[in-house]
PDB file of C-alpha atoms in Angstrom:
ATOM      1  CA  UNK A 215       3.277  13.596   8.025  1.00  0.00           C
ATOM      2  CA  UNK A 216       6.113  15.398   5.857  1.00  0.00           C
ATOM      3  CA  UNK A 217       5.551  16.332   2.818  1.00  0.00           C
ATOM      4  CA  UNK A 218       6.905  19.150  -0.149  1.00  0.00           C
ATOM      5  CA  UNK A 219       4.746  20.663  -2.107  1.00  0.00           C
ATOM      6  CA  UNK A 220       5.835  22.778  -5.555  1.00  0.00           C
ATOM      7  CA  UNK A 221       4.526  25.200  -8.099  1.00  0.00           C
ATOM      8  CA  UNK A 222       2.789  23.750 -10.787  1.00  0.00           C
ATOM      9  CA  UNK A 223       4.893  24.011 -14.473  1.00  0.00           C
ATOM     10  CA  UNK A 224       5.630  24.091 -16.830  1.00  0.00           C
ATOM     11  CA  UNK A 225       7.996  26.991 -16.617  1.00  0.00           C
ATOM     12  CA  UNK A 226       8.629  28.312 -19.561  1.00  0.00           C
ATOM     13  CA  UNK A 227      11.746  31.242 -20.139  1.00  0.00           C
ATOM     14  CA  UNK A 228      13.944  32.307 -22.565  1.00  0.00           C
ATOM     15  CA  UNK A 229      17.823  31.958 -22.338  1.00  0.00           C
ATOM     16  CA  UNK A 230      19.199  34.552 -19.864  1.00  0.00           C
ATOM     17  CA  UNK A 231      15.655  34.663 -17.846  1.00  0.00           C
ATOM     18  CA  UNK A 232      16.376  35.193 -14.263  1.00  0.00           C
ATOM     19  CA  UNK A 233      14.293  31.138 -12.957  1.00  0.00           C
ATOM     20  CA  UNK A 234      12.388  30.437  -9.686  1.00  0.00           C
ATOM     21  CA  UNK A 235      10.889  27.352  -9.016  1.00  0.00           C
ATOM     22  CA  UNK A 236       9.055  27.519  -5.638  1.00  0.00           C
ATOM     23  CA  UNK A 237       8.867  25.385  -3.037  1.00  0.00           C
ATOM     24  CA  UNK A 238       7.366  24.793   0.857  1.00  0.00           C
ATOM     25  CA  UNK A 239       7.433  22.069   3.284  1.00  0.00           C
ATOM     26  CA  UNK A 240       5.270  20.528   6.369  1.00  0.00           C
ATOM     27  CA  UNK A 241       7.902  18.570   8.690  1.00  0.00           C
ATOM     28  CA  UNK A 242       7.856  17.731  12.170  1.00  0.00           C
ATOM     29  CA  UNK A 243      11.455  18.916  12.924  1.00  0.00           C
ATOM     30  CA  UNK A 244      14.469  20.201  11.126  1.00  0.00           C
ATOM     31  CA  UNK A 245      14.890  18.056   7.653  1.00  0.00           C
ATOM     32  CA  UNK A 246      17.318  18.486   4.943  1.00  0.00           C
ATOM     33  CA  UNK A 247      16.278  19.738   1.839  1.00  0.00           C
ATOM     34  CA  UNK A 248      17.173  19.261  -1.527  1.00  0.00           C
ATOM     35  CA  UNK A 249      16.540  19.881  -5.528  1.00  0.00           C
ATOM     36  CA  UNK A 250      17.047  17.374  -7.840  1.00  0.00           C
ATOM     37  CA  UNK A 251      17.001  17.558 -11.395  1.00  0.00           C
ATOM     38  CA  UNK A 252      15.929  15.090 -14.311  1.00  0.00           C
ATOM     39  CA  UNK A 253      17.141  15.173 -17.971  1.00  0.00           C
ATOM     40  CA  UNK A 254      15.150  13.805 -20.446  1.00  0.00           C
ATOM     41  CA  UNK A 255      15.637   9.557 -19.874  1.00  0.00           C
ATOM     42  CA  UNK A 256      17.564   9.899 -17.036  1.00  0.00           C
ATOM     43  CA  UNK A 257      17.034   9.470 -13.653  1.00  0.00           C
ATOM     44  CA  UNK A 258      17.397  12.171 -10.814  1.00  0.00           C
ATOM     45  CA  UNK A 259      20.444  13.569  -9.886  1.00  0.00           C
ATOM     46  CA  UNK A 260      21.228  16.170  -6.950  1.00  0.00           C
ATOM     47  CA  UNK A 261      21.350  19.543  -7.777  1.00  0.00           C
ATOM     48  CA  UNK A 262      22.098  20.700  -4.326  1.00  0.00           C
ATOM     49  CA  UNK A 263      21.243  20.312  -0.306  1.00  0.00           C
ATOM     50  CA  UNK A 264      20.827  22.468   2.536  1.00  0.00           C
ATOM     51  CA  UNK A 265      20.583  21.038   6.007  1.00  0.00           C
ATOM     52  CA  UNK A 266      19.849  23.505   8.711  1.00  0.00           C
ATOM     53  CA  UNK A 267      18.115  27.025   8.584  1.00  0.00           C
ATOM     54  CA  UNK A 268      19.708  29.993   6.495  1.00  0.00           C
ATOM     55  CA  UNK A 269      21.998  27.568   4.662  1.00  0.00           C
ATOM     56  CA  UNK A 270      22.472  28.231   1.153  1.00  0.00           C
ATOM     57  CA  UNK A 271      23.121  25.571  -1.327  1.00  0.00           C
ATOM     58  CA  UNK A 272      24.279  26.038  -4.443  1.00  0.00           C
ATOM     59  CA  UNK A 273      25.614  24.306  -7.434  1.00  0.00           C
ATOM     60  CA  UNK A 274      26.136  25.165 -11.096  1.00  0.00           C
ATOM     61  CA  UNK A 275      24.732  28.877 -10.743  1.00  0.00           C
ATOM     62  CA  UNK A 276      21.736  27.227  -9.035  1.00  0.00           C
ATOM     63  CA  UNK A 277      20.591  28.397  -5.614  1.00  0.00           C
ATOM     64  CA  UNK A 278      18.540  27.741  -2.477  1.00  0.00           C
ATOM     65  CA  UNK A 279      18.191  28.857   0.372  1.00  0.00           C
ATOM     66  CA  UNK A 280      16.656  27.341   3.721  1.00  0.00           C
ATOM     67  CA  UNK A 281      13.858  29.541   5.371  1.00  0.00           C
ATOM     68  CA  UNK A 282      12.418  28.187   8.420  1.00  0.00           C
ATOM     69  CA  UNK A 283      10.145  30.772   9.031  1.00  0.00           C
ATOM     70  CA  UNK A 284       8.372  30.596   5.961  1.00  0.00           C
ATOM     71  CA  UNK A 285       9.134  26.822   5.621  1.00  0.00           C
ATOM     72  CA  UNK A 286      10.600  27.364   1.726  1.00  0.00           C
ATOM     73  CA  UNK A 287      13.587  26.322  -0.156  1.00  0.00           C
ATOM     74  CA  UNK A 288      13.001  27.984  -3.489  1.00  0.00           C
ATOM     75  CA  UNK A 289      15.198  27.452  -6.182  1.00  0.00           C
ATOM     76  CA  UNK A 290      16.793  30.290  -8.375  1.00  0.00           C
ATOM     77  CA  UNK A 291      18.832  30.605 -11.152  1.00  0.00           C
ATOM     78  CA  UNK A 292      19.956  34.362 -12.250  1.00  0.00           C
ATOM     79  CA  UNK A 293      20.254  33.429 -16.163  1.00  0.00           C
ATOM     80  CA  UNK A 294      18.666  30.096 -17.488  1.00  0.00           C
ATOM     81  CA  UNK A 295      20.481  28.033 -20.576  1.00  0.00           C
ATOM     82  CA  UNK A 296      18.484  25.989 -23.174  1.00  0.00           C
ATOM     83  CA  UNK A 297      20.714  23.335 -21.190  1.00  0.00           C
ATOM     84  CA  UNK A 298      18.787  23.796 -18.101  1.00  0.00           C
ATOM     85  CA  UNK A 299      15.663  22.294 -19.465  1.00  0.00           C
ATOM     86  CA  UNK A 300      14.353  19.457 -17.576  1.00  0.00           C
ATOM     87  CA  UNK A 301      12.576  18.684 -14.303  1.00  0.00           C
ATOM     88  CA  UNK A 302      13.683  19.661 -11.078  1.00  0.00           C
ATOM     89  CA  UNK A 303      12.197  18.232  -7.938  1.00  0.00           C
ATOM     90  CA  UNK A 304      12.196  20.003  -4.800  1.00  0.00           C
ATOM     91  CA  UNK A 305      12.577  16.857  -1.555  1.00  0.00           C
ATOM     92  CA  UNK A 306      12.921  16.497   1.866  1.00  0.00           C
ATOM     93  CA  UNK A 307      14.714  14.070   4.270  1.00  0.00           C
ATOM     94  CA  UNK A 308      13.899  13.634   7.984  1.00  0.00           C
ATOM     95  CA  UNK A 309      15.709  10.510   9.572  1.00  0.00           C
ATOM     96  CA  UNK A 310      14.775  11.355  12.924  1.00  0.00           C
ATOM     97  CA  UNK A 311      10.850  11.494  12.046  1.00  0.00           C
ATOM     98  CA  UNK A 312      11.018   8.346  10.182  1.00  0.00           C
ATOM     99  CA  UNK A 313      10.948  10.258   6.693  1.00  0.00           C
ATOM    100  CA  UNK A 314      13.717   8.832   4.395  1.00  0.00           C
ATOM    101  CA  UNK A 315      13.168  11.011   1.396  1.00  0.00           C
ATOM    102  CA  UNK A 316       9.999  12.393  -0.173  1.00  0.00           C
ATOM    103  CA  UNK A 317       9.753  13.824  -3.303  1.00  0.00           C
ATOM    104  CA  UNK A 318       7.599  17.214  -4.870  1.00  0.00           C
ATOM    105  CA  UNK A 319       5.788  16.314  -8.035  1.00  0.00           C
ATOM    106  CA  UNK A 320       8.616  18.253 -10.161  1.00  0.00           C
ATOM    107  CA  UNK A 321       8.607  21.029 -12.217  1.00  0.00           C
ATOM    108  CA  UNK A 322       9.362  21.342 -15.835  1.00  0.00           C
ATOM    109  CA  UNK A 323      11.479  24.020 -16.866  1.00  0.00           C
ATOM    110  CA  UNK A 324      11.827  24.586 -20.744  1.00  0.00           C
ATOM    111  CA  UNK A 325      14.071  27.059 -22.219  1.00  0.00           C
ATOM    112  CA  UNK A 326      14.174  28.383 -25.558  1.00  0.00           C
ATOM    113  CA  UNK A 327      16.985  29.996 -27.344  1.00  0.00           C
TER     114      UNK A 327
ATOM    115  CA  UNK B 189      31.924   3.307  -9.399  1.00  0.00           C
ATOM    116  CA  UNK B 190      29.339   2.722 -12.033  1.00  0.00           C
ATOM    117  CA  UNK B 191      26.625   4.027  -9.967  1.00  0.00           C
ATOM    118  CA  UNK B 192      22.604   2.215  -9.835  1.00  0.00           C
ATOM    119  CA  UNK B 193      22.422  -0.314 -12.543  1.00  0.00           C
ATOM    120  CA  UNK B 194      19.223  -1.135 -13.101  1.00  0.00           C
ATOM    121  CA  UNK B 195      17.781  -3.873 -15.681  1.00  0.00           C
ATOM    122  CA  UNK B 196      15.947  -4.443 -17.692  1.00  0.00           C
ATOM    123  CA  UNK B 197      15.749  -0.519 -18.851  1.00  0.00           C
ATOM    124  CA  UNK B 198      12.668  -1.079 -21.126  1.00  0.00           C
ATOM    125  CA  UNK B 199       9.843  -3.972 -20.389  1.00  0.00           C
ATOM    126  CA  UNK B 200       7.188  -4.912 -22.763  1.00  0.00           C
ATOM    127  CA  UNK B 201       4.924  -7.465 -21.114  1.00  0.00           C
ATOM    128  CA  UNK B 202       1.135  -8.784 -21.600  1.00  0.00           C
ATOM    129  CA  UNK B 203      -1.091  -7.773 -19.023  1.00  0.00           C
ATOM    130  CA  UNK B 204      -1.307 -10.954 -16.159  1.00  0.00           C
ATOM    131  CA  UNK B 205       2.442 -11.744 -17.455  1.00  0.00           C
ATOM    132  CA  UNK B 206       4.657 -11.402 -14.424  1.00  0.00           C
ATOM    133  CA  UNK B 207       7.220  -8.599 -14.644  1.00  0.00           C
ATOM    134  CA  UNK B 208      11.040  -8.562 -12.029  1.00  0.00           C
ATOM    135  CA  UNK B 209      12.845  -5.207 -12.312  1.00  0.00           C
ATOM    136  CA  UNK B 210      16.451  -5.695 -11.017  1.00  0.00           C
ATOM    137  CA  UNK B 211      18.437  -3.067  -9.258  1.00  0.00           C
ATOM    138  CA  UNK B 212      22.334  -2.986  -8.473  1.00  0.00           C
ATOM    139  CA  UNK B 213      23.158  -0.529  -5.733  1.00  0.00           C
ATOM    140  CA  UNK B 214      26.130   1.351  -5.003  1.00  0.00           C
ATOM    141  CA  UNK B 215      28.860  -0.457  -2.667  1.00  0.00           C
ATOM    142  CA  UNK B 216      28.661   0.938   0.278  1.00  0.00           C
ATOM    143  CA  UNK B 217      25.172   2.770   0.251  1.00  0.00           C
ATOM    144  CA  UNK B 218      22.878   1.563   3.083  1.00  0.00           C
ATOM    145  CA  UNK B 219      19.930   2.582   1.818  1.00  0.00           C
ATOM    146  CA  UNK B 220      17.695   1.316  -0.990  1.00  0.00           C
ATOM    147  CA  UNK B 221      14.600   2.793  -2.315  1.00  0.00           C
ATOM    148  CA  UNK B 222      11.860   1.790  -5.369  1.00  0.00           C
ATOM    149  CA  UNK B 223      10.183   4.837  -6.848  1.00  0.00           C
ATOM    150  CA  UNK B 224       7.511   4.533  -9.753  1.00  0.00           C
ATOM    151  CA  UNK B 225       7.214   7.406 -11.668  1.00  0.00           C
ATOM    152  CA  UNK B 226       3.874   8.979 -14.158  1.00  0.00           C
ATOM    153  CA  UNK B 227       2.630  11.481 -15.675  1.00  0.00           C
ATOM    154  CA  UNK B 228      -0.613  11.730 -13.198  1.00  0.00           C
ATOM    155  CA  UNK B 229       1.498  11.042 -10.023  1.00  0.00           C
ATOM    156  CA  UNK B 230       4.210  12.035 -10.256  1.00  0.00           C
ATOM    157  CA  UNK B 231       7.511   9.986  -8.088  1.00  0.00           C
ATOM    158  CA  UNK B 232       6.031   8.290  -6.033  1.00  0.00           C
ATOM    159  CA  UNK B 233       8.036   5.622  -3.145  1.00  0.00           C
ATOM    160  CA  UNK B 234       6.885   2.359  -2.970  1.00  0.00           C
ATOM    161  CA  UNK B 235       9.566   0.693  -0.583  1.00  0.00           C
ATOM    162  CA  UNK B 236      12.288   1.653   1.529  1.00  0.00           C
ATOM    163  CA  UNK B 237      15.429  -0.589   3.057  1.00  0.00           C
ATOM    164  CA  UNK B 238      18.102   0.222   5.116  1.00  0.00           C
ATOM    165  CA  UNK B 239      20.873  -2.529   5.550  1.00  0.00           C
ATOM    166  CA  UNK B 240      18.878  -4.927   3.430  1.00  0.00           C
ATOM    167  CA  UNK B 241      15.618  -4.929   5.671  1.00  0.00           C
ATOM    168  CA  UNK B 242      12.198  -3.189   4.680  1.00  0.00           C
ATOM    169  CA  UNK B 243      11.508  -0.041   7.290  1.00  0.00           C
ATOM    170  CA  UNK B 244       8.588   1.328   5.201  1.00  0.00           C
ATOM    171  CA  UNK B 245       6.720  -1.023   2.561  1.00  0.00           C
ATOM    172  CA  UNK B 246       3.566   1.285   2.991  1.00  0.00           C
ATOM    173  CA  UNK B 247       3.951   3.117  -0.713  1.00  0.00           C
ATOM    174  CA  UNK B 248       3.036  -0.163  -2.293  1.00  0.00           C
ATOM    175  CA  UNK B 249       0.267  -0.305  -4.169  1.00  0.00           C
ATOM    176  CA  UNK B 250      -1.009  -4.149  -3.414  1.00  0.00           C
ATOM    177  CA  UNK B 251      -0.240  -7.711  -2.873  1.00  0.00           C
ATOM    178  CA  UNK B 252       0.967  -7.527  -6.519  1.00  0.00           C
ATOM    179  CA  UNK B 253       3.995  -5.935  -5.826  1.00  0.00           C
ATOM    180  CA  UNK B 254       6.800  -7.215  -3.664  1.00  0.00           C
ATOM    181  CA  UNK B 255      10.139  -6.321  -3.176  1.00  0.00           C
ATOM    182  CA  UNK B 256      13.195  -8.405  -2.184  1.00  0.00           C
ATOM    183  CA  UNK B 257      16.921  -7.326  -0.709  1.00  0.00           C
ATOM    184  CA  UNK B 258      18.622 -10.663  -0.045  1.00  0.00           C
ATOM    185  CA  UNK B 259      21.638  -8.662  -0.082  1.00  0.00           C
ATOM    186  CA  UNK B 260      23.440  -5.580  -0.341  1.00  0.00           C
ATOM    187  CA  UNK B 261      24.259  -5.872  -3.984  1.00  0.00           C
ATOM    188  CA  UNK B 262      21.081  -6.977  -5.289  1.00  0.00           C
ATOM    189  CA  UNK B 263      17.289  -5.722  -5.169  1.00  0.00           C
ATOM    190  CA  UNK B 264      14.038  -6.766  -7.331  1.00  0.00           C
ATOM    191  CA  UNK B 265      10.658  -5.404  -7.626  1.00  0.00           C
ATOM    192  CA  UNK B 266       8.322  -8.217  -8.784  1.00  0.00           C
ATOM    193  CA  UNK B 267       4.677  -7.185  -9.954  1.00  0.00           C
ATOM    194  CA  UNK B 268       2.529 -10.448 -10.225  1.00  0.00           C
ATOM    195  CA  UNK B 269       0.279 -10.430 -12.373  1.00  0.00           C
ATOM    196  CA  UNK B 270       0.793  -7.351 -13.894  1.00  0.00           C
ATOM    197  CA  UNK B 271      -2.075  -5.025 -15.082  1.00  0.00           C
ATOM    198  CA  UNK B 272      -2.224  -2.103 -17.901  1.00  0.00           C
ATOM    199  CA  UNK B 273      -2.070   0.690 -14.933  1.00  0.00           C
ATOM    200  CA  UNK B 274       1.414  -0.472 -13.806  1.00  0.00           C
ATOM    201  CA  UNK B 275       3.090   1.366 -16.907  1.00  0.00           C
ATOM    202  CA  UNK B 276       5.564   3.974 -15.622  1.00  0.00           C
ATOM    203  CA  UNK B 277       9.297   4.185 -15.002  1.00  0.00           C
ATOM    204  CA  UNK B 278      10.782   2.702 -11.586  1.00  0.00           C
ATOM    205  CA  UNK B 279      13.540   4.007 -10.215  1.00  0.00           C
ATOM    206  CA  UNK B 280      16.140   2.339  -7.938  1.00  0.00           C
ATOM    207  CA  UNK B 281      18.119   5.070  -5.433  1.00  0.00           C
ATOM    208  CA  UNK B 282      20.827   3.891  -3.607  1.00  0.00           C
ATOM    209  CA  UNK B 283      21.371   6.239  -0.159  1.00  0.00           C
ATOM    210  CA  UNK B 284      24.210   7.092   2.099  1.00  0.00           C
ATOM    211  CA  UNK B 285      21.524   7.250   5.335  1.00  0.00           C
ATOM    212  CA  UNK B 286      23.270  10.106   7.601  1.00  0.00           C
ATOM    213  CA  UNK B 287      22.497  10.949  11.170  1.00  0.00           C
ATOM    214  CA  UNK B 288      20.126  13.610  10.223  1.00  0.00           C
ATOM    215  CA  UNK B 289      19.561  12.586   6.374  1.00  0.00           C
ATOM    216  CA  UNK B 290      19.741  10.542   3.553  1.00  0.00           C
ATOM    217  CA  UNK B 291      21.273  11.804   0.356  1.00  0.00           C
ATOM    218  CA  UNK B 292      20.186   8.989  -2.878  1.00  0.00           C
ATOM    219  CA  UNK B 293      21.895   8.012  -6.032  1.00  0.00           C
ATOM    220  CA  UNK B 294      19.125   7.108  -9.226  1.00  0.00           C
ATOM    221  CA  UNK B 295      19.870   4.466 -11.100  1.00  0.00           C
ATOM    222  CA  UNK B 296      18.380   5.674 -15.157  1.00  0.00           C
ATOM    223  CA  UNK B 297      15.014   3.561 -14.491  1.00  0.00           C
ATOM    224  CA  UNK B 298      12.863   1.289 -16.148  1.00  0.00           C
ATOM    225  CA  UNK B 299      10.435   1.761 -18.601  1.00  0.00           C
ATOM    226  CA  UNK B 300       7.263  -0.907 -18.158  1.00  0.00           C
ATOM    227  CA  UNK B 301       4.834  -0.899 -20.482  1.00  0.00           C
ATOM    228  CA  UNK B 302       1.854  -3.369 -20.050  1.00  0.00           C
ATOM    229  CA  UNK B 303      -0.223  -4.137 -22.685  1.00  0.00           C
TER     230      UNK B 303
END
């Protein structure tokens, strides 16, 4: 079946790092994929969604972009903000294989000023 | 829109006791899913519906749990009898299912702690 798998954290950087939080997929056809992220008591909110091959999503200086070929949507961020701590989960969704929306086991990011 | 309202958002409860977590979706979102979320496992999905009817119930755990959708404003997870090992946070998303995807709205969770 589907499923995401990401790198292990924590990530740790200091503010103005350059961030990438990796990420690789097993589907059966052509999902969307997403990041979310989580803040500390909160629950996840998207970050930002790519649904075909070569599109880029991006949202608040975050970026991703879709590569079939290697089956990735890593996540990048060119200069990191003690704000940007928090968990970020990389996800797929594949209606037409019967896969609502599955989740990576997250990654914590912590940045220090 | 106020988004997921979920309630209670912190649960203290002695193990056997029997525990409902309450979920309000978003008008209009035909989706509905129950996530539990720990340390160990990370977000995991327990239940998925789509216009108020379970497609895929096969993320939950054991006859314990149950969920319910009697309608499109109102979902419960019910845990009976609940055990020490069923402290974690469970999430309620509300989704806009698409042709090709579906995008989900978190509601800010509920803490269970069983004792």
């Amino acid at each position: 079946g589907d499923s995401v798998t990401q790198m292990e954290g924590p990530v740790t950087l200091s503010e103005e790092a350059f961030l990438t939080i990796n990420c690789t997929y097993t589907a059966t056809g052509y999902p969307s994929l997403f990041w979310y992220v989580q803040y500390p008591g909160e629950g996840l909110q998207l970050l930002l969604k790519a649904t075909k091959a070569d599109d880029k999503g991006s949202n608040k200086g975050f970026e991703a972009t879709y590569r079939k070929e290697t089956t990735s949507f890593h996540l990048e961020k060119g200069s990191v903000q003690v704000s940007d701590s928090a968990v970020y989960f990389c996800a797929l969704s594949e209606e037409q294989a019967g896969t609502a929306l599955i989740f990576g086991k997250g990654t914590t990011l912590s940045v220090s000023s | 829109d106020a988004g997921v309202i979920q309630s209670p958002r912190h649960e203290v409860t002695e193990m056997g006791q029997e525990v409902t977590l309450r979920c309000k979706p978003i008008s209009g979102h035909n989706s509905l899913f129950w996530y539990r979320q720990t340390m160990m496992r990370g977000l995991e999905l327990l239940i998925y519906f789509n216009n108020n009817v379970p497609i895929d119930d096969s993320g939950m755990p054991e006859d314990r749990f149950s969920a319910k959708m009697p309608n499109a404003s109102f979902s419960t997870l019910k845990i009976q009898p609940s055990e020490p090992r069923d402290s974690a946070v469970y999430f309620c998303a509300a989704g806009v299912r698409g042709l090709h995807d579906t995008e989900a709205f978190f509601g800010q969770g509920t803490r269970l702690t069983v004792v």
